[in-house]
Coordinates of C-alpha atoms and ligand atoms in Angstrom, one line a residue:
M232 CA 0.0 0.0 0.0
S233 CA 2.7 2.4 0.9
A234 CA 4.4 1.6 -2.3
T235 CA 1.4 3.0 -4.2
K236 CA 1.5 6.1 -2.1
A237 CA 5.2 6.5 -2.8
S238 CA 4.7 6.4 -6.5
V239 CA 2.0 9.1 -6.3
V240 CA 4.4 11.4 -4.5
E241 CA 7.0 10.6 -7.1
E242 CA 4.7 11.7 -10.0
A243 CA 3.8 15.0 -8.2
G244 CA 7.3 16.1 -7.9
V245 CA 8.4 14.9 -11.3
S246 CA 9.0 18.3 -13.0
S247 CA 11.1 20.1 -10.4
M248 CA 13.5 17.7 -8.7
P249 CA 15.1 14.3 -9.5
A250 CA 13.1 11.4 -8.0
K251 CA 13.6 11.5 -4.2
K252 CA 11.8 8.8 -2.3
S253 CA 10.3 9.6 1.1
F254 CA 12.0 8.0 4.1
G255 CA 9.1 5.6 4.7
A256 CA 9.1 4.5 1.1
R257 CA 12.8 3.9 1.1
V258 CA 12.5 1.8 4.3
A259 CA 9.7 -0.1 2.8
A260 CA 11.5 -0.8 -0.4
H261 CA 14.6 -1.8 1.5
F262 CA 12.6 -4.3 3.6
K263 CA 10.9 -5.6 0.5
K264 CA 14.2 -6.4 -1.1
W265 CA 16.2 -7.4 2.0
W266 CA 13.5 -9.0 4.2
W267 CA 15.3 -12.3 4.3
A268 CA 18.6 -10.7 5.5
H269 CA 16.6 -8.9 8.2
L270 CA 14.9 -12.1 9.2
I271 CA 18.2 -13.9 9.5
A272 CA 19.7 -11.0 11.5
F273 CA 16.6 -11.0 13.7
I274 CA 16.9 -14.7 14.3
I275 CA 20.6 -14.4 15.0
A276 CA 20.0 -11.6 17.4
L277 CA 17.3 -13.6 19.1
L278 CA 19.6 -16.6 19.4
V279 CA 22.4 -14.4 20.6
I280 CA 20.1 -13.3 23.4
I281 CA 18.3 -16.6 24.0
L282 CA 21.1 -19.0 23.8
P283 CA 23.2 -17.5 26.6
V284 CA 20.0 -17.2 28.7
V285 CA 19.2 -20.9 28.1
Y286 CA 22.7 -22.3 28.1
V287 CA 24.6 -19.9 30.4
G288 CA 22.0 -18.0 32.4
Y289 CA 19.6 -20.8 33.0
P290 CA 22.2 -23.2 34.3
K291 CA 23.5 -20.5 36.5
I292 CA 20.0 -19.7 37.8
A293 CA 19.5 -23.5 38.3
Q294 CA 22.8 -23.8 40.1
D295 CA 21.9 -20.7 42.3
A296 CA 18.6 -22.3 43.1
V297 CA 20.3 -25.5 44.1
N298 CA 22.9 -23.7 46.1
D299 CA 20.2 -21.7 47.9
S300 CA 18.1 -24.8 48.8
T301 CA 18.5 -26.4 52.1
L302 CA 18.4 -30.0 53.3
D303 CA 17.3 -31.3 56.7
I304 CA 17.6 -34.8 57.8
K305 CA 14.4 -35.8 59.5
Q306 CA 15.1 -39.4 60.1
M307 CA 18.1 -41.6 59.6
V308 CA 18.0 -45.3 60.4
I309 CA 21.0 -47.4 60.1
S310 CA 20.2 -51.1 60.4
D311 CA 21.5 -54.6 59.4
P312 CA 25.1 -53.6 59.8
T313 CA 27.9 -55.8 58.5
P314 CA 31.6 -54.8 58.5
E315 CA 31.2 -53.5 54.9
T316 CA 27.5 -52.6 54.5
F317 CA 24.4 -51.4 56.2
H318 CA 20.8 -50.6 55.4
L319 CA 20.0 -46.9 55.3
N320 CA 16.5 -45.6 55.7
Q321 CA 16.6 -41.8 55.6
T322 CA 14.0 -39.1 55.2
Q323 CA 15.3 -35.7 54.1
I324 CA 13.3 -32.5 53.7
L325 CA 14.2 -30.1 50.9
G326 CA 13.9 -26.4 51.6
S327 CA 13.6 -24.0 48.7
K328 CA 12.8 -20.3 48.7
S329 CA 13.2 -20.2 44.9
S330 CA 10.4 -19.4 42.5
Y331 CA 11.8 -22.2 40.3
H332 CA 10.7 -25.7 41.0
P333 CA 12.8 -27.8 38.7
Q334 CA 12.8 -31.6 38.6
I335 CA 16.0 -32.9 40.0
Y336 CA 16.8 -36.3 38.6
E337 CA 18.0 -39.3 40.5
F338 CA 21.7 -39.2 41.2
D339 CA 24.5 -40.9 43.0
A340 CA 25.7 -38.9 45.9
E341 CA 28.9 -39.3 47.9
V342 CA 28.2 -39.1 51.6
S343 CA 30.9 -38.1 54.0
L344 CA 31.5 -36.6 57.4
G345 CA 31.6 -32.8 56.9
G346 CA 35.2 -31.8 56.3
A347 CA 36.5 -35.3 55.8
E348 CA 38.6 -36.2 52.8
A349 CA 37.0 -39.4 51.8
P350 CA 33.3 -40.2 51.4
F351 CA 32.2 -43.3 53.3
A352 CA 29.5 -44.4 51.0
M353 CA 27.6 -43.8 47.7
V354 CA 23.9 -43.3 48.1
T355 CA 21.3 -43.1 45.3
V356 CA 19.2 -40.0 45.8
P357 CA 15.8 -40.5 44.1
S358 CA 14.3 -38.0 41.7
V359 CA 12.5 -35.1 43.3
K360 CA 10.6 -32.0 42.3
S361 CA 12.2 -29.2 44.2
N362 CA 9.3 -27.8 46.0
D363 CA 9.8 -26.3 49.4
G364 CA 9.2 -29.1 52.0
A365 CA 9.6 -31.9 49.5
E366 CA 10.5 -35.2 51.2
I367 CA 13.2 -37.3 49.8
H368 CA 13.2 -41.0 51.0
V369 CA 16.3 -43.1 50.7
D370 CA 15.7 -46.7 51.6
Q371 CA 18.6 -48.8 50.4
H372 CA 21.4 -51.2 51.0
V373 CA 24.6 -49.2 51.3
D374 CA 28.1 -50.5 50.5
L375 CA 30.7 -48.8 52.6
S376 CA 33.3 -47.5 50.2
D377 CA 35.6 -46.6 53.1
S378 CA 34.8 -48.3 56.4
D379 CA 37.5 -46.3 58.2
A380 CA 35.8 -43.1 57.0
F381 CA 32.5 -44.5 58.3
G382 CA 34.3 -45.2 61.6
D383 CA 35.3 -41.5 61.8
F384 CA 31.7 -40.5 61.1
A385 CA 30.3 -42.9 63.8
T386 CA 32.9 -41.6 66.2
A387 CA 31.9 -38.0 65.4
V388 CA 28.3 -38.9 66.0
M389 CA 29.2 -40.5 69.4
M390 CA 31.4 -37.7 70.6
N391 CA 29.7 -34.5 69.4
K392 CA 26.6 -32.5 70.1
E393 CA 26.4 -31.7 66.5
V394 CA 27.8 -33.5 63.5
S395 CA 27.8 -32.5 59.9
L396 CA 27.2 -34.7 56.9
N397 CA 28.2 -33.8 53.4
I398 CA 26.3 -34.9 50.4
Y399 CA 27.9 -34.4 47.0
G400 CA 26.7 -35.2 43.5
R401 CA 26.0 -33.9 40.0
P402 CA 22.3 -34.4 39.3
G403 CA 20.5 -33.5 36.1
L404 CA 17.9 -30.8 36.4
K405 CA 15.0 -29.7 34.3
E406 CA 12.8 -26.7 34.6
G407 CA 9.6 -26.7 32.5
S408 CA 10.4 -27.0 28.8
L409 CA 13.9 -25.7 29.1
P410 CA 16.7 -28.3 28.3
K411 CA 18.1 -30.6 30.9
T412 CA 21.2 -29.2 32.6
T413 CA 23.6 -30.6 35.1
V414 CA 24.2 -28.9 38.5
T415 CA 26.5 -29.5 41.3
Y416 CA 24.8 -30.6 44.5
N417 CA 27.1 -30.0 47.4
K418 CA 25.4 -29.7 50.8
T419 CA 26.6 -30.0 54.3
V420 CA 23.8 -30.6 56.7
S421 CA 24.1 -30.5 60.5
M422 CA 22.6 -33.2 62.7
K423 CA 22.5 -33.7 66.4
G424 CA 24.9 -36.3 67.7
L425 CA 24.9 -38.5 70.7
N426 CA 27.0 -36.0 72.7
Q427 CA 29.1 -38.7 74.4
L428 CA 26.0 -40.4 75.7
E429 CA 25.5 -37.7 78.2
G430 CA 23.0 -38.9 80.8
F431 CA 24.1 -42.5 80.4
A432 CA 23.3 -44.3 83.7
V433 CA 22.8 -47.7 85.2
S434 CA 19.3 -47.2 86.5
E435 CA 19.3 -50.5 88.5
F436 CA 21.5 -53.5 88.8
H437 CA 21.4 -56.7 90.8
I438 CA 24.0 -59.4 91.6
M439 CA 22.7 -62.8 90.5
I440 CA 23.5 -65.7 92.7
P441 CA 23.7 -68.3 91.2
S442 CA 24.9 -66.8 88.0
V443 CA 22.9 -67.3 84.8
N444 CA 24.8 -68.5 81.7
G445 CA 27.9 -67.1 83.2
Y446 CA 26.4 -63.7 83.9
N447 CA 26.4 -62.6 87.6
M448 CA 25.0 -59.2 87.3
N449 CA 21.9 -57.8 85.5
G450 CA 20.2 -54.5 85.4
T451 CA 18.9 -51.7 83.2
V452 CA 21.0 -49.1 81.5
L453 CA 19.6 -45.7 80.4
I454 CA 21.0 -44.4 77.2
P455 CA 19.7 -41.0 76.1
N456 CA 19.7 -40.3 72.4
P457 CA 19.4 -36.5 72.4
S458 CA 18.2 -36.0 68.8
V459 CA 14.6 -34.8 68.9
M460 CA 12.2 -34.6 66.1
T461 CA 10.8 -31.1 65.7
I462 CA 7.4 -30.9 64.0
T463 CA 7.8 -27.2 63.1
M464 CA 9.2 -27.9 59.7
V465 CA 8.3 -24.5 58.3
F466 CA 10.9 -22.3 60.0
L467 CA 14.1 -24.3 59.9
L468 CA 16.3 -21.7 61.6
F469 CA 18.0 -24.3 63.8
P470 CA 17.3 -27.6 62.2
T471 CA 17.0 -30.5 64.6
N472 CA 17.1 -34.0 63.4
V473 CA 16.2 -37.5 64.4
F474 CA 19.0 -39.8 64.4
K475 CA 18.2 -43.4 65.1
I476 CA 21.2 -45.6 65.4
L477 CA 23.6 -47.3 65.9
T478 CA 23.7 -51.0 66.3
N479 CA 20.4 -52.4 65.2
Q480 CA 19.9 -55.5 67.3
G481 CA 23.6 -55.7 67.7
N482 CA 25.4 -57.0 70.7
L483 CA 27.5 -54.5 72.4
S484 CA 30.0 -55.3 75.1
L485 CA 31.5 -52.7 77.4
S486 CA 34.5 -53.3 79.6
L487 CA 34.3 -52.3 83.2
A488 CA 37.3 -51.1 85.1
V489 CA 37.9 -49.6 88.5
D490 CA 41.0 -47.5 88.9
G491 CA 42.3 -48.9 85.6
K492 CA 41.9 -52.5 86.9
S493 CA 39.5 -54.6 84.8
M494 CA 36.5 -55.8 86.7
G495 CA 34.5 -57.5 84.0
T496 CA 32.4 -57.0 80.9
T497 CA 28.9 -55.7 80.5
Y498 CA 26.7 -56.9 77.7
L499 CA 23.9 -54.9 76.1
N500 CA 22.4 -57.5 73.9
D501 CA 20.1 -56.7 70.9
L502 CA 20.6 -53.0 71.3
V503 CA 18.6 -50.6 69.1
L504 CA 19.1 -47.0 70.1
K505 CA 16.1 -44.9 69.2
P506 CA 15.6 -41.2 69.5
G507 CA 14.8 -40.3 73.1
D508 CA 15.5 -42.3 76.2
N509 CA 16.5 -45.9 75.7
N510 CA 16.1 -48.3 78.7
V511 CA 18.3 -51.2 77.8
P512 CA 18.6 -54.5 79.7
M513 CA 22.1 -55.1 80.8
L514 CA 23.9 -58.3 81.7
A515 CA 27.4 -58.4 83.2
K516 CA 30.2 -60.7 84.0
V517 CA 31.8 -59.1 86.9
D518 CA 34.8 -60.3 88.7
Q519 CA 33.0 -60.4 92.0
A520 CA 36.0 -61.6 93.9
A521 CA 37.9 -58.6 92.7
V522 CA 35.0 -56.2 93.6
I523 CA 34.4 -57.8 97.0
G524 CA 38.1 -57.8 97.6
L525 CA 38.3 -54.1 96.8
L526 CA 35.4 -53.3 99.1
T527 CA 36.7 -55.4 102.0
S528 CA 40.3 -54.3 101.8
S529 CA 41.6 -52.2 104.6
D530 CA 42.5 -49.4 102.2
N531 CA 39.1 -49.5 100.5
P532 CA 38.6 -46.0 99.1
Y533 CA 34.9 -46.7 98.6
K534 CA 33.7 -46.8 102.2
D535 CA 30.1 -46.1 101.2
G536 CA 30.0 -49.1 98.8
I537 CA 29.6 -46.8 95.8
V538 CA 32.1 -47.8 93.3
P539 CA 32.9 -45.7 90.2
F540 CA 33.2 -47.9 87.1
D541 CA 34.9 -46.7 84.0
I542 CA 33.1 -48.0 81.0
S543 CA 34.6 -48.1 77.6
G544 CA 33.3 -49.8 74.6
K545 CA 35.0 -53.1 73.9
S546 CA 33.3 -54.3 70.8
S547 CA 30.2 -54.1 68.8
S548 CA 29.0 -57.1 66.8
Y549 CA 26.1 -58.1 64.8
N550 CA 25.3 -61.7 63.8
G551 CA 28.6 -62.7 65.2
K552 CA 30.6 -60.3 63.1
E553 CA 32.5 -57.5 64.7
L554 CA 31.7 -54.0 63.4
P555 CA 35.0 -52.1 63.5
Y556 CA 33.4 -48.7 62.8
F557 CA 31.1 -48.9 65.8
T558 CA 33.8 -50.4 68.0
K559 CA 36.0 -47.4 67.1
A560 CA 33.1 -45.0 68.0
L561 CA 32.5 -46.8 71.3
S562 CA 36.2 -46.9 72.2
A563 CA 36.5 -43.2 71.7
N564 CA 34.0 -42.6 74.5
K565 CA 34.8 -43.2 78.2
L566 CA 31.9 -43.2 80.6
T567 CA 31.9 -43.4 84.4
V568 CA 29.0 -44.8 86.3
K569 CA 28.8 -45.0 90.1
L570 CA 27.3 -48.2 91.2
D571 CA 26.1 -48.9 94.7
V572 CA 27.8 -52.2 94.9
G573 CA 27.3 -52.2 98.7
A574 CA 23.5 -52.1 98.3
A575 CA 23.5 -54.8 95.6
L576 CA 25.5 -57.1 97.9
K577 CA 23.2 -56.3 100.8
E578 CA 20.3 -57.4 98.5
I579 CA 21.8 -60.9 98.4
G580 CA 22.5 -60.9 102.1
L581 CA 26.1 -59.8 102.1
N582 CA 26.4 -56.9 104.3
L583 CA 30.0 -56.2 103.4
I584 CA 30.0 -52.5 104.1
K585 CA 29.0 -53.0 107.7
S586 CA 31.5 -55.9 108.3
A587 CA 34.2 -54.0 106.5
L588 CA 33.6 -51.0 108.8
G589 CA 33.2 -53.2 111.8
A590 CA 36.5 -55.0 111.2
Ligands
NAG628 C1 27.2 -23.0 43.9 O1 27.9 -24.1 44.4 C2 29.0 -24.6 43.6 C3 29.4 -25.9 44.2 O2 29.6 -25.8 45.6 C4 30.0 -23.6 43.5 O3 31.1 -24.0 42.7 C5 29.4 -22.3 42.9 O4 30.4 -21.3 43.0 C6 28.2 -21.9 43.6 N1 27.5 -20.9 42.8 C7 27.0 -19.8 43.2 C8 26.4 -19.0 42.2 O5 27.0 -19.5 44.4
NAG629 C1 11.8 -46.7 56.2 O1 11.1 -45.7 56.9 C2 9.8 -45.5 56.4 C3 9.3 -44.2 57.2 O2 9.7 -44.3 58.5 C4 9.0 -46.7 56.7 O3 7.7 -46.5 56.3 C5 9.6 -47.9 56.0 O4 8.9 -49.1 56.3 C6 11.0 -48.0 56.4 N1 11.7 -49.1 55.6 C7 12.3 -50.1 56.1 C8 12.9 -51.1 55.1 O5 12.5 -50.2 57.3
NAG630 C1 31.8 -28.8 48.7 O1 31.8 -27.5 49.3 C2 32.8 -27.4 50.3 C3 32.7 -26.0 50.9 O2 31.4 -25.6 50.9 C4 34.2 -27.6 49.7 O3 35.2 -27.5 50.7 C5 34.3 -28.9 49.0 O4 35.5 -29.1 48.4 C6 33.2 -29.1 48.0 N1 33.2 -30.5 47.5 C7 33.5 -30.8 46.3 C8 33.5 -32.2 46.0 O5 33.7 -29.9 45.5
NAG631 C1 17.8 -59.7 87.3 O1 17.9 -61.0 87.8 C2 17.0 -61.3 88.9 C3 17.4 -62.7 89.4 O2 17.8 -63.5 88.4 C4 15.6 -61.2 88.4 O3 14.7 -61.4 89.4 C5 15.4 -59.7 87.8 O4 14.1 -59.6 87.3 C6 16.4 -59.4 86.8 N1 16.3 -58.0 86.6 C7 16.5 -57.5 85.4 C8 16.3 -56.0 85.3 O5 16.7 -58.2 84.4
NAG632 C1 23.6 -61.5 70.8 O1 24.0 -62.3 71.9 C2 23.1 -63.3 72.2 C3 23.5 -64.0 73.5 O2 24.9 -64.3 73.4 C4 23.0 -64.3 71.0 O3 22.0 -65.2 71.3 C5 22.5 -63.5 69.8 O4 22.5 -64.3 68.6 C6 23.4 -62.3 69.5 N1 22.8 -61.4 68.5 C7 23.5 -61.0 67.5 C8 22.7 -60.1 66.6 O5 24.7 -61.2 67.3

């Protein structure tokens, strides 16, 4: 249409000046001739803008979203331990403030103690849509790639109030119709530890005469597991975790010593430590002669019959196999319990304290 108009203008001014097209006409003519070049230029410009957005900006935005997300371990159950494997049942909660909610594909993650050099295991993290509060369930058999490293982790859990766990992997990520990209997932999460079994106590114990299967002492041991589940999952300012461990139905033996002298072994059979207070039946093989000898000796330092026993982990085993990593964790922790041996002896009719004092 403008072409027609242009030709009218041309005719009008034909006598005076040489043909001078209007600006609009020239532009129109130019586009008519060179439209394809402009289309190509436009497409190139579009690609120049879009491609970096898709292939540079989008992966960066995706990485930023992943970096900004949080992870909270709500539950972690380690069961069926063998020296090289265990079963892991873990529930993690993803936190995301991002307006993107991409799909994160299943990936293999290296799991290690925070700050450690070597991971102790590889865990398959299932695919998840990264919505705030999304639950990730890991329920699998885990091969320990480095059982020493797992020993260090178990020790850290035993000894500390807080312990950190690093999860590292390179998952694929997809947002809407944008292409799949790969991001680095590198999160260190903090969990409550066993804090040296603070609060560990022998709630009651009895001397068994006659002994049963070689055990001459029984009782109940209280083992607090301080990790507490917090239901307020919305504001995770100070994340708390539930950490169920350590030896699922394992047999734990603890050595007893007084003043560095061995006095026997305590057995906590079929122990499963759950979050909260655990009341665990205890059996012991105590060198009664040594204990009685100590209490009746003239230089008995325990006049009231209350004897401090140093307890240190001797071994942890499951299905007859020793678990070096838990043994390592147990050995790292030394506990002292004061047992009223005088009262226990009195219970069986041996009033040692009185006779010792009377002598
Ligand atoms: C995101 O985390 C990765 C891996 O830890 C790191 O290399 C990268 O610098 C971080 N990116 C941003 C944008 O913070
Ligand atoms: C793992 O934990 C979940 C949730 O606590 C439970 O439903 C499931 O039965 C557990 N799986 C195994 C194998 O113990
Ligand atoms: C993960 O991030 C931490 C610091 O945030 C860094 O020290 C570590 O090297 C990273 N891990 C890997 C495998 O890049
Ligand atoms: C300890 O053994 C005595 C005698 O064998 C028994 O009566 C008692 O119930 C046992 N106590 C515990 C806590 O196992
Ligand atoms: C624990 O010890 C008891 C008694 O010695 C034994 O019967 C049981 O099989 C052991 N359990 C495991 C899991 O090793």
